[in-house]
CSV table of C-alpha atoms and ligand atoms in Angstrom, one decimal:
chain,number,residue,atom,x,y,z
A,757,MET,CA,9.9,27.5,20.5
A,758,GLU,CA,12.0,29.0,17.7
A,759,ASN,CA,15.0,26.9,18.7
A,760,TYR,CA,13.1,23.7,17.9
A,761,THR,CA,11.8,22.6,14.6
A,762,GLU,CA,10.1,19.5,13.4
A,763,ALA,CA,11.5,17.8,10.4
A,764,VAL,CA,8.4,17.9,8.3
A,765,SER,CA,7.6,15.8,5.2
A,766,THR,CA,4.2,16.7,3.7
A,767,GLY,CA,2.6,15.1,0.7
A,768,SER,CA,-0.5,17.3,0.8
A,769,PRO,CA,0.6,20.9,0.3
A,770,GLY,CA,-1.6,23.4,2.2
A,771,ALA,CA,-3.0,20.8,4.6
A,772,PRO,CA,-3.4,22.1,8.2
A,773,ARG,CA,-2.6,20.3,11.5
A,774,PHE,CA,-5.4,18.0,12.6
A,775,VAL,CA,-6.7,17.5,16.1
A,776,THR,CA,-9.6,15.0,15.7
A,777,GLY,CA,-10.9,12.4,13.3
A,778,ASP,CA,-14.2,10.8,12.6
A,779,GLY,CA,-15.0,8.3,9.8
A,780,CYS,CA,-13.9,9.8,6.5
A,781,TRP,CA,-13.1,13.2,8.2
A,782,LEU,CA,-10.2,14.9,9.8
A,783,PHE,CA,-10.8,18.1,11.7
A,784,ASP,CA,-8.4,21.0,12.3
A,785,ARG,CA,-8.2,23.1,15.4
A,786,ASN,CA,-10.9,25.5,14.1
A,787,GLY,CA,-13.3,22.6,13.7
A,788,ARG,CA,-13.0,22.7,9.9
A,789,ARG,CA,-13.5,19.3,8.4
A,790,TYR,CA,-11.5,17.7,5.6
A,791,PHE,CA,-12.4,14.5,3.7
A,792,ASP,CA,-9.4,12.1,4.0
A,793,GLY,CA,-8.7,11.1,0.5
A,794,THR,CA,-5.4,9.7,1.6
A,795,ALA,CA,-6.9,7.3,4.2
A,796,GLY,CA,-3.9,8.1,6.5
A,797,SER,CA,-1.4,6.9,3.9
A,798,GLY,CA,-3.7,4.0,3.1
A,799,ALA,CA,-3.9,2.7,6.7
A,800,ILE,CA,-7.4,3.9,7.5
A,801,SER,CA,-9.7,1.1,6.2
A,802,LEU,CA,-12.8,1.5,8.4
A,803,GLY,CA,-12.5,5.3,8.9
A,804,HIS,CA,-11.0,7.4,11.7
A,805,GLN,CA,-11.9,6.5,15.3
A,806,HIS,CA,-14.1,3.5,14.2
A,807,PRO,CA,-16.1,2.6,17.3
A,808,ALA,CA,-15.4,-1.1,17.2
A,809,VAL,CA,-11.6,-0.5,16.8
A,810,CYS,CA,-11.5,2.2,19.5
A,811,GLU,CA,-13.5,0.0,21.9
A,812,ALA,CA,-11.3,-3.0,21.4
A,813,VAL,CA,-8.1,-1.0,21.8
A,814,VAL,CA,-9.3,0.8,25.0
A,815,LYS,CA,-10.4,-2.6,26.5
A,816,GLN,CA,-7.0,-4.0,25.6
A,817,LEU,CA,-5.2,-1.0,27.2
A,818,GLU,CA,-7.0,-1.7,30.4
A,819,ARG,CA,-6.1,-5.5,30.4
A,820,LEU,CA,-2.6,-5.8,29.0
A,821,THR,CA,-0.5,-3.3,27.0
A,822,HIS,CA,2.8,-5.0,26.5
A,823,THR,CA,4.5,-8.3,26.8
A,824,GLY,CA,7.5,-7.8,24.5
A,825,CYS,CA,7.7,-9.8,21.4
A,826,LYS,CA,9.1,-13.0,23.0
A,827,LEU,CA,6.2,-13.5,25.4
A,828,GLN,CA,2.8,-14.5,24.0
A,829,SER,CA,-0.5,-12.7,24.7
A,830,ASP,CA,-4.0,-14.1,24.2
A,831,VAL,CA,-5.0,-11.3,21.8
A,832,ARG,CA,-2.0,-12.1,19.6
A,833,GLU,CA,-2.8,-15.8,19.6
A,834,ARG,CA,-6.4,-15.1,18.6
A,835,LEU,CA,-5.2,-12.9,15.8
A,836,VAL,CA,-2.9,-15.6,14.5
A,837,GLU,CA,-5.8,-18.0,14.3
A,838,ARG,CA,-8.2,-15.5,12.7
A,839,ILE,CA,-5.6,-14.3,10.1
A,840,GLY,CA,-4.6,-17.9,9.4
A,841,GLU,CA,-8.2,-18.8,8.5
A,842,LEU,CA,-8.5,-16.0,6.1
A,843,SER,CA,-5.0,-16.2,4.6
A,844,PRO,CA,-4.2,-17.6,1.1
A,845,TYR,CA,-2.4,-20.5,2.9
A,846,GLN,CA,-3.9,-23.7,3.9
A,847,ARG,CA,-1.6,-23.9,6.8
A,848,CYS,CA,-0.3,-20.5,7.7
A,849,ALA,CA,2.5,-19.2,9.8
A,850,VAL,CA,2.3,-15.6,11.0
A,851,LEU,CA,5.4,-13.6,11.6
A,852,PHE,CA,4.7,-10.4,13.5
A,853,THR,CA,6.3,-7.1,12.7
A,854,VAL,CA,5.3,-3.5,13.4
A,855,ILE,CA,5.5,-1.4,10.2
A,856,GLY,CA,5.5,-2.2,6.5
A,857,THR,CA,9.2,-1.8,5.8
A,858,GLU,CA,10.0,-4.2,8.7
A,859,ALA,CA,7.7,-6.8,7.2
A,860,VAL,CA,9.7,-6.4,3.9
A,861,GLU,CA,13.0,-6.9,5.7
A,862,ALA,CA,11.6,-9.9,7.6
A,863,SER,CA,10.4,-11.5,4.4
A,864,LEU,CA,13.8,-11.1,2.8
A,865,LYS,CA,15.4,-12.7,5.8
A,866,VAL,CA,13.0,-15.6,5.4
A,867,ALA,CA,13.8,-15.9,1.7
A,868,ARG,CA,17.5,-15.8,2.4
A,869,ALA,CA,17.2,-18.5,5.1
A,870,TYR,CA,14.9,-20.7,3.0
A,871,THR,CA,17.0,-20.6,-0.2
A,872,GLY,CA,20.5,-20.0,1.3
A,873,ARG,CA,20.8,-17.3,-1.3
A,874,ARG,CA,21.4,-13.6,-1.1
A,875,ARG,CA,20.1,-11.6,-4.1
A,876,VAL,CA,16.7,-10.1,-4.7
A,877,VAL,CA,14.7,-9.1,-7.8
A,878,ALA,CA,12.4,-6.0,-7.4
A,879,PHE,CA,10.5,-4.0,-10.1
A,880,ARG,CA,10.7,-0.7,-11.9
A,881,HIS,CA,8.8,2.0,-9.9
A,882,ALA,CA,8.6,-0.3,-6.9
A,883,PHE,CA,8.2,1.0,-3.4
A,884,HIS,CA,8.8,-1.3,-0.3
A,885,GLY,CA,9.5,1.2,2.5
A,886,LYS,CA,12.4,3.2,3.7
A,887,SER,CA,14.5,1.2,6.2
A,888,ALA,CA,18.0,0.8,5.0
A,889,GLY,CA,17.5,-2.7,3.6
A,890,ALA,CA,14.0,-2.3,2.0
A,891,ILE,CA,14.9,1.1,0.5
A,892,GLY,CA,17.3,-0.8,-1.8
A,893,ALA,CA,14.2,-2.3,-3.5
A,894,THR,CA,12.9,1.0,-4.6
A,895,TRP,CA,13.7,2.0,-8.1
A,896,ARG,CA,14.4,5.6,-7.2
A,897,PRO,CA,18.2,6.3,-7.3
A,898,GLU,CA,17.9,9.1,-4.7
A,899,PHE,CA,16.4,6.5,-2.3
A,900,ARG,CA,18.6,3.6,-3.2
A,901,ARG,CA,21.8,5.5,-2.4
A,902,TYR,CA,20.8,5.1,1.3
A,903,SER,CA,20.5,1.4,1.0
A,904,SER,CA,22.8,-0.8,3.1
A,905,PHE,CA,22.7,-3.6,0.5
A,906,ALA,CA,25.5,-4.0,-2.0
A,907,ALA,CA,24.6,-2.8,-5.5
A,908,ASP,CA,24.7,-6.3,-6.9
A,909,ASP,CA,22.3,-7.7,-4.3
A,910,TRP,CA,19.4,-6.1,-6.2
A,911,PHE,CA,18.1,-6.5,-9.8
A,912,ILE,CA,15.4,-4.2,-11.1
A,913,ALA,CA,13.0,-5.9,-13.6
A,914,ASP,CA,10.5,-4.3,-15.8
A,915,PHE,CA,6.9,-3.7,-14.6
A,916,PRO,CA,4.2,-3.0,-17.3
A,917,ASP,CA,2.1,0.1,-16.5
A,918,SER,CA,-1.7,-0.1,-16.4
A,919,ASP,CA,-2.4,0.6,-20.0
A,920,GLN,CA,0.6,-0.9,-21.8
A,921,GLY,CA,-1.3,-4.0,-23.1
A,922,ASP,CA,-0.5,-7.6,-23.9
A,923,GLU,CA,2.8,-7.1,-25.7
A,924,ALA,CA,4.3,-5.2,-22.8
A,925,VAL,CA,3.3,-8.0,-20.4
A,926,ASP,CA,4.9,-10.6,-22.7
A,927,GLU,CA,8.0,-8.5,-23.0
A,928,ALA,CA,8.3,-7.9,-19.3
A,929,LEU,CA,7.9,-11.6,-18.6
A,930,ARG,CA,10.5,-12.4,-21.3
A,931,GLN,CA,13.0,-9.9,-19.8
A,932,LEU,CA,12.4,-11.3,-16.3
A,933,ASP,CA,13.1,-14.9,-17.5
A,934,GLN,CA,16.2,-13.6,-19.2
A,935,LEU,CA,17.4,-11.8,-16.1
A,936,LEU,CA,16.9,-14.9,-14.0
A,937,ASP,CA,18.7,-17.1,-16.6
A,938,ASP,CA,21.6,-14.6,-16.7
A,939,ALA,CA,21.8,-14.8,-12.9
A,940,ALA,CA,21.9,-18.6,-12.9
A,941,GLY,CA,25.4,-18.6,-11.4
A,942,ASP,CA,24.2,-16.7,-8.3
A,943,PRO,CA,20.4,-16.9,-8.4
A,944,PRO,CA,18.1,-14.7,-6.3
A,945,ALA,CA,16.6,-15.7,-3.0
A,946,ALA,CA,13.4,-13.7,-3.8
A,947,VAL,CA,11.3,-11.8,-6.3
A,948,ILE,CA,9.4,-9.1,-4.4
A,949,MET,CA,6.6,-7.2,-6.0
A,950,GLU,CA,3.6,-5.0,-5.2
A,951,PRO,CA,0.6,-6.4,-7.0
A,952,VAL,CA,-0.5,-2.8,-7.7
A,953,GLN,CA,2.1,-0.1,-7.4
A,954,ILE,CA,0.1,2.3,-5.4
A,955,THR,CA,2.9,4.6,-4.0
A,956,GLU,CA,4.3,5.3,-7.5
A,957,GLY,CA,0.9,6.3,-9.0
A,958,VAL,CA,-1.4,3.3,-8.9
A,959,GLU,CA,-0.1,1.2,-11.7
A,960,ILE,CA,-2.2,-2.0,-12.2
A,961,PRO,CA,-0.7,-4.8,-14.1
A,962,GLU,CA,-2.7,-7.6,-15.7
A,963,ALA,CA,-3.3,-10.7,-13.5
A,964,ARG,CA,-1.4,-12.7,-16.2
A,965,PHE,CA,1.8,-10.6,-15.4
A,966,LEU,CA,1.5,-11.3,-11.6
A,967,GLU,CA,0.9,-15.0,-12.2
A,968,GLY,CA,3.8,-15.1,-14.6
A,969,VAL,CA,6.2,-13.5,-12.1
A,970,ILE,CA,5.2,-16.1,-9.4
A,971,ARG,CA,5.9,-18.9,-11.9
A,972,ALA,CA,9.2,-17.3,-13.0
A,973,ALA,CA,10.4,-17.1,-9.4
A,974,ARG,CA,9.4,-20.7,-8.8
A,975,ARG,CA,11.2,-21.9,-11.9
A,976,VAL,CA,14.5,-20.7,-10.4
A,977,GLY,CA,13.8,-21.7,-6.8
A,978,ALA,CA,13.3,-18.1,-5.6
A,979,LEU,CA,10.5,-17.2,-3.2
A,980,ALA,CA,7.7,-15.0,-4.8
A,981,ILE,CA,6.9,-12.3,-2.2
A,982,PHE,CA,3.8,-10.2,-2.6
A,983,ASP,CA,4.1,-7.0,-0.8
A,984,GLU,CA,0.5,-6.4,0.0
A,985,ILE,CA,1.2,-3.8,2.7
A,986,TYR,CA,-0.9,-1.4,0.6
A,987,THR,CA,-3.1,-3.6,-1.5
A,988,GLY,CA,-4.0,-6.1,1.2
A,989,PHE,CA,-6.9,-6.3,3.6
A,990,GLY,CA,-9.6,-5.1,1.3
A,991,ARG,CA,-8.1,-2.0,-0.3
A,992,CYS,CA,-8.3,-3.3,-3.8
A,993,GLY,CA,-11.6,-5.2,-4.0
A,994,THR,CA,-10.6,-8.6,-2.5
A,995,LEU,CA,-9.3,-9.3,1.0
A,996,PHE,CA,-5.8,-10.2,-0.4
A,997,TYR,CA,-5.0,-9.1,-3.9
A,998,SER,CA,-3.8,-12.6,-4.7
A,999,ASP,CA,-7.3,-14.0,-4.0
A,1000,ARG,CA,-8.1,-13.2,-7.6
A,1001,LEU,CA,-5.1,-15.0,-9.1
A,1002,ALA,CA,-4.5,-18.5,-10.2
A,1003,GLU,CA,-1.2,-18.6,-8.4
A,1004,THR,CA,-0.4,-18.0,-4.7
A,1005,PRO,CA,2.8,-16.2,-3.8
A,1006,ASP,CA,5.1,-17.9,-1.3
A,1007,LEU,CA,5.0,-15.0,1.2
A,1008,THR,CA,2.3,-12.3,1.6
A,1009,LEU,CA,3.0,-9.1,3.6
A,1010,VAL,CA,0.1,-7.1,5.1
A,1011,GLY,CA,0.1,-3.9,7.1
A,1012,LYS,CA,-1.7,-0.6,6.7
A,1013,SER,CA,-5.4,-1.5,6.5
A,1014,LEU,CA,-5.0,-4.4,8.9
A,1015,GLY,CA,-4.5,-2.0,11.9
A,1016,ASN,CA,-6.8,0.9,10.8
A,1017,GLY,CA,-4.1,3.3,12.1
A,1018,PHE,CA,-2.5,1.1,14.7
A,1019,PRO,CA,1.0,-0.1,13.8
A,1020,ILE,CA,1.0,-3.7,12.9
A,1021,SER,CA,2.3,-5.7,10.0
A,1022,LEU,CA,2.6,-9.4,9.3
A,1023,VAL,CA,4.5,-11.8,7.1
A,1024,LEU,CA,2.3,-14.8,6.1
A,1025,GLY,CA,3.3,-18.0,4.4
A,1026,ALA,CA,3.4,-21.8,4.8
A,1027,PRO,CA,5.1,-22.9,8.1
A,1028,GLU,CA,7.8,-24.8,6.3
A,1029,VAL,CA,8.8,-21.6,4.5
A,1030,ILE,CA,8.6,-19.1,7.3
A,1031,ASN,CA,10.1,-21.4,9.9
A,1032,ALA,CA,13.2,-21.7,7.8
A,1033,LEU,CA,14.2,-18.5,9.6
A,1034,PRO,CA,15.8,-19.6,12.8
A,1035,SER,CA,13.9,-18.4,15.9
A,1036,GLY,CA,15.1,-15.1,17.2
A,1037,ILE,CA,16.5,-13.7,14.0
A,1038,GLN,CA,13.3,-11.6,13.5
A,1039,THR,CA,12.1,-9.9,16.6
A,1040,SER,CA,11.4,-6.3,17.6
A,1041,THR,CA,10.3,-5.1,21.0
A,1042,TYR,CA,6.8,-4.0,19.9
A,1043,SER,CA,5.9,-6.7,17.3
A,1044,GLY,CA,2.7,-8.3,18.4
A,1045,PHE,CA,1.9,-5.2,20.5
A,1046,PRO,CA,-1.4,-6.2,22.2
A,1047,PRO,CA,-3.4,-2.9,21.5
A,1048,ALA,CA,-2.4,-3.2,17.8
A,1049,CYS,CA,-3.4,-6.8,17.8
A,1050,ALA,CA,-6.7,-5.9,19.4
A,1051,ALA,CA,-7.2,-3.2,16.6
A,1052,ALA,CA,-6.4,-5.8,13.9
A,1053,GLU,CA,-8.8,-8.3,15.4
A,1054,ALA,CA,-11.6,-5.7,15.5
A,1055,VAL,CA,-10.8,-4.6,11.9
A,1056,THR,CA,-10.9,-8.3,10.8
A,1057,ASN,CA,-14.2,-8.9,12.5
A,1058,VAL,CA,-15.8,-5.8,10.9
A,1059,MET,CA,-14.3,-6.5,7.5
A,1060,VAL,CA,-15.5,-10.0,7.4
A,1061,ALA,CA,-18.9,-9.3,8.8
A,1062,GLU,CA,-19.5,-6.5,6.3
A,1063,ARG,CA,-17.5,-8.0,3.5
A,1064,LEU,CA,-15.8,-4.6,3.1
A,1065,TRP,CA,-13.6,-5.7,0.2
A,1066,GLU,CA,-16.9,-5.8,-1.8
A,1067,SER,CA,-17.6,-2.2,-0.8
A,1068,SER,CA,-14.1,-1.3,-1.9
A,1069,ALA,CA,-14.8,-2.8,-5.3
A,1070,THR,CA,-18.3,-1.1,-5.7
A,1071,LEU,CA,-17.3,2.3,-4.3
A,1072,GLY,CA,-14.0,2.1,-6.3
A,1073,ARG,CA,-15.9,1.5,-9.6
A,1074,ASP,CA,-18.1,4.4,-8.8
A,1075,LEU,CA,-15.3,6.8,-8.0
A,1076,LEU,CA,-13.4,5.6,-11.1
A,1077,ASP,CA,-16.5,6.5,-13.2
A,1078,GLY,CA,-16.2,9.9,-11.7
A,1079,LEU,CA,-12.6,10.2,-12.7
A,1080,ARG,CA,-13.4,9.0,-16.2
A,1081,SER,CA,-16.0,11.8,-16.5
A,1082,LEU,CA,-13.3,14.3,-15.4
A,1083,ASP,CA,-11.0,12.9,-18.0
A,1084,GLU,CA,-13.7,13.4,-20.7
A,1085,GLU,CA,-14.3,16.9,-19.7
A,1086,HIS,CA,-10.7,18.2,-19.1
A,1087,SER,CA,-7.8,17.7,-21.5
A,1088,PHE,CA,-5.3,18.1,-18.6
A,1089,ILE,CA,-6.6,14.9,-16.9
A,1090,VAL,CA,-5.5,11.6,-18.4
A,1091,ARG,CA,-5.3,7.9,-17.6
A,1092,PRO,CA,-7.9,7.6,-14.9
A,1093,ARG,CA,-7.3,4.2,-13.2
A,1094,GLY,CA,-8.2,2.3,-10.1
A,1095,ALA,CA,-8.0,-1.0,-8.3
A,1096,GLY,CA,-10.8,-0.9,-5.7
A,1097,LEU,CA,-10.2,2.1,-3.5
A,1098,ALA,CA,-6.7,2.9,-4.8
A,1099,LEU,CA,-7.3,5.4,-7.7
A,1100,ALA,CA,-5.3,7.9,-9.6
A,1101,PHE,CA,-5.1,10.0,-12.7
A,1102,ASP,CA,-2.2,11.9,-14.4
A,1103,CYS,CA,-2.0,15.6,-15.0
A,1104,LEU,CA,-0.7,17.2,-18.2
A,1105,ASP,CA,0.5,20.7,-19.0
A,1106,GLU,CA,-0.7,22.8,-21.9
A,1107,ALA,CA,1.8,21.1,-24.2
A,1108,GLY,CA,0.5,17.6,-23.2
A,1109,ARG,CA,3.5,16.7,-21.1
A,1110,PRO,CA,3.2,15.1,-17.6
A,1111,SER,CA,2.9,18.0,-15.2
A,1112,ALA,CA,3.9,17.8,-11.5
A,1113,ALA,CA,3.0,21.5,-11.1
A,1114,ARG,CA,-0.6,20.8,-12.2
A,1115,ALA,CA,-0.8,17.8,-10.0
A,1116,THR,CA,0.4,19.9,-7.1
A,1117,ARG,CA,-2.1,22.6,-8.0
A,1118,PHE,CA,-4.9,20.0,-8.0
A,1119,VAL,CA,-3.9,18.8,-4.5
A,1120,GLU,CA,-3.8,22.4,-3.2
A,1121,GLU,CA,-7.2,23.3,-4.8
A,1122,ALA,CA,-8.7,20.2,-3.4
A,1123,VAL,CA,-7.3,20.9,0.1
A,1124,ALA,CA,-8.7,24.4,-0.1
A,1125,ARG,CA,-12.1,22.8,-0.7
A,1126,GLY,CA,-11.8,20.3,2.1
A,1127,VAL,CA,-10.5,17.2,0.4
A,1128,LEU,CA,-7.0,15.7,1.2
A,1129,LEU,CA,-5.2,14.0,-1.7
A,1130,PHE,CA,-1.7,12.9,-2.4
A,1131,ARG,CA,0.5,13.3,-5.4
A,1132,GLY,CA,2.6,10.5,-6.7
A,1133,GLY,CA,4.0,8.7,-9.8
A,1134,PRO,CA,7.6,8.6,-11.0
A,1135,LEU,CA,7.3,12.2,-12.4
A,1136,GLY,CA,5.1,13.4,-9.5
A,1137,ALA,CA,2.3,14.1,-12.1
A,1138,ALA,CA,-0.3,11.7,-10.7
A,1139,VAL,CA,-3.0,12.6,-8.3
A,1140,LYS,CA,-4.0,9.7,-6.0
A,1141,LEU,CA,-7.3,9.1,-4.3
A,1142,VAL,CA,-7.3,6.5,-1.5
A,1143,THR,CA,-10.4,6.6,0.8
A,1144,PRO,CA,-11.7,4.7,3.8
A,1145,MET,CA,-14.0,1.8,2.8
A,1146,LEU,CA,-17.0,3.0,4.7
A,1147,MET,CA,-18.6,6.1,3.2
A,1148,ASP,CA,-22.2,7.3,3.2
A,1149,ALA,CA,-24.1,8.9,0.3
A,1150,GLU,CA,-23.5,12.5,1.6
A,1151,GLU,CA,-19.8,11.9,1.9
A,1152,HIS,CA,-19.6,10.3,-1.5
A,1153,ASP,CA,-21.4,13.2,-3.1
A,1154,PHE,CA,-19.2,15.7,-1.3
A,1155,LEU,CA,-16.1,14.0,-2.6
A,1156,GLN,CA,-17.4,13.7,-6.1
A,1157,GLY,CA,-18.7,17.3,-6.2
A,1158,THR,CA,-15.4,18.6,-4.8
A,1159,LEU,CA,-13.3,16.7,-7.4
A,1160,ILE,CA,-15.5,18.2,-10.1
A,1161,GLU,CA,-15.1,21.8,-8.7
A,1162,THR,CA,-11.4,21.3,-8.2
A,1163,ALA,CA,-10.9,20.0,-11.8
A,1164,ALA,CA,-12.7,23.1,-13.1
A,1165,ALA,CA,-10.5,25.4,-11.0
A,1166,VAL,CA,-7.3,23.7,-12.2
A,1167,ALA,CA,-8.4,23.8,-15.8
A,1168,ALA,CA,-8.7,27.5,-15.6
A,1169,TRP,CA,-5.2,27.8,-14.0
A,1170,ARG,CA,-2.4,29.0,-16.3
A,1171,GLY,CA,0.6,28.1,-14.1
B,1330,PLP,C1,3.9,-1.7,-0.8
B,1330,PLP,C2,4.5,-1.0,0.4
B,1330,PLP,N1,5.4,-1.7,1.1
B,1330,PLP,C3,6.0,-1.2,2.2
B,1330,PLP,C4,5.6,0.0,2.7
B,1330,PLP,C5,6.3,0.6,3.9
B,1330,PLP,O1,5.4,0.6,4.9
B,1330,PLP,P1,5.7,1.5,6.2
B,1330,PLP,O2,5.6,2.9,5.8
B,1330,PLP,O3,4.6,1.1,7.2
B,1330,PLP,O4,7.0,1.1,6.7
B,1330,PLP,C6,4.7,0.8,2.0
B,1330,PLP,C7,4.3,2.1,2.4
B,1330,PLP,O5,3.7,2.9,1.7
B,1330,PLP,C8,4.1,0.2,0.8
B,1330,PLP,O6,3.2,0.9,0.1
């Protein structure tokens, strides 16, 4: 075995290898349970091994596993109809992709086809996945250097953080208008944004900012793309994040929660926009993979029947109250924030500076007590909490109690 190694990338230091899952829990090989406060990188909406999802996938496996993307399947057609009914679009075209970053790339191709333009505007602290095109839209220079896009294909615009207030929103919108005016000779095809920047620490802009960005894109004939791979499908308290806005983006991307752990992502938009991309320019062998469509259909049924986006909002408010209490009690915890079930806080060192070491320590102490969390944020000083949307009272109390104990242990830690 020593000749072979796995290239490991772990966001939760100290976490073991897991062998089974059940609801909010992952179990290691000794049977020890861990509360999944990462929700499988945000993809586990209904909990691990949700019976309705497992049953739908098993049935599908027995009927039809694969057609390839160019041949239709009945389950895929049913999903198109179901998602179409729920989508922000009166008439909705659905473009199938497999993972989030592929949906991003597909949406950019649609924007380039629709507008006949090339350039793209993304935002400070954005994250849109790591394929060689989409990685160019991340603000991180160490990621962008692997992008296949030319440097002048991308502009990075300002994105106001959660607590920056009205003036910052006005200023960011003013700067965006300026940037678009300056680019008038070679205007962008698309403005792409996450309505909440979850990967880089859960930054939640005001609705007014998001609506302003959509209007600004329209003003210059660019498509406004909402990357709802993370925020979409109930995670943030509405089915789509844009459901709460006065403006609808031209394209909406969903993934993660939609499949509850099965790889499926979609680009949604009006047919006249999506169908601007000539047939055959966006395919991949496994897009519309029948078992993943069956999972997404089951997720959709449960989510609509149980109005799970409302549970996200209620549970999220409650967990945020818990983080606010931690903030009051411990000086190293600041800026508790949350949008439904995407929550975070920042950690400070003794001198009041953002501390990645403290955030790491928090994650390690939480893992040792049986709660999995991720670190994030531009400085790595944020601790993120992203849970499944179904949680009983005992699970809720375990999570809250463990966060309280963990915070006390980290407060006593002297680096
Ligand atoms: C907003 C957003 N877009 C795209 C992606 C990429 O998704 P995937 O990892 O499935 O390619 C992510 C992943 O975290 C994301 O948060």
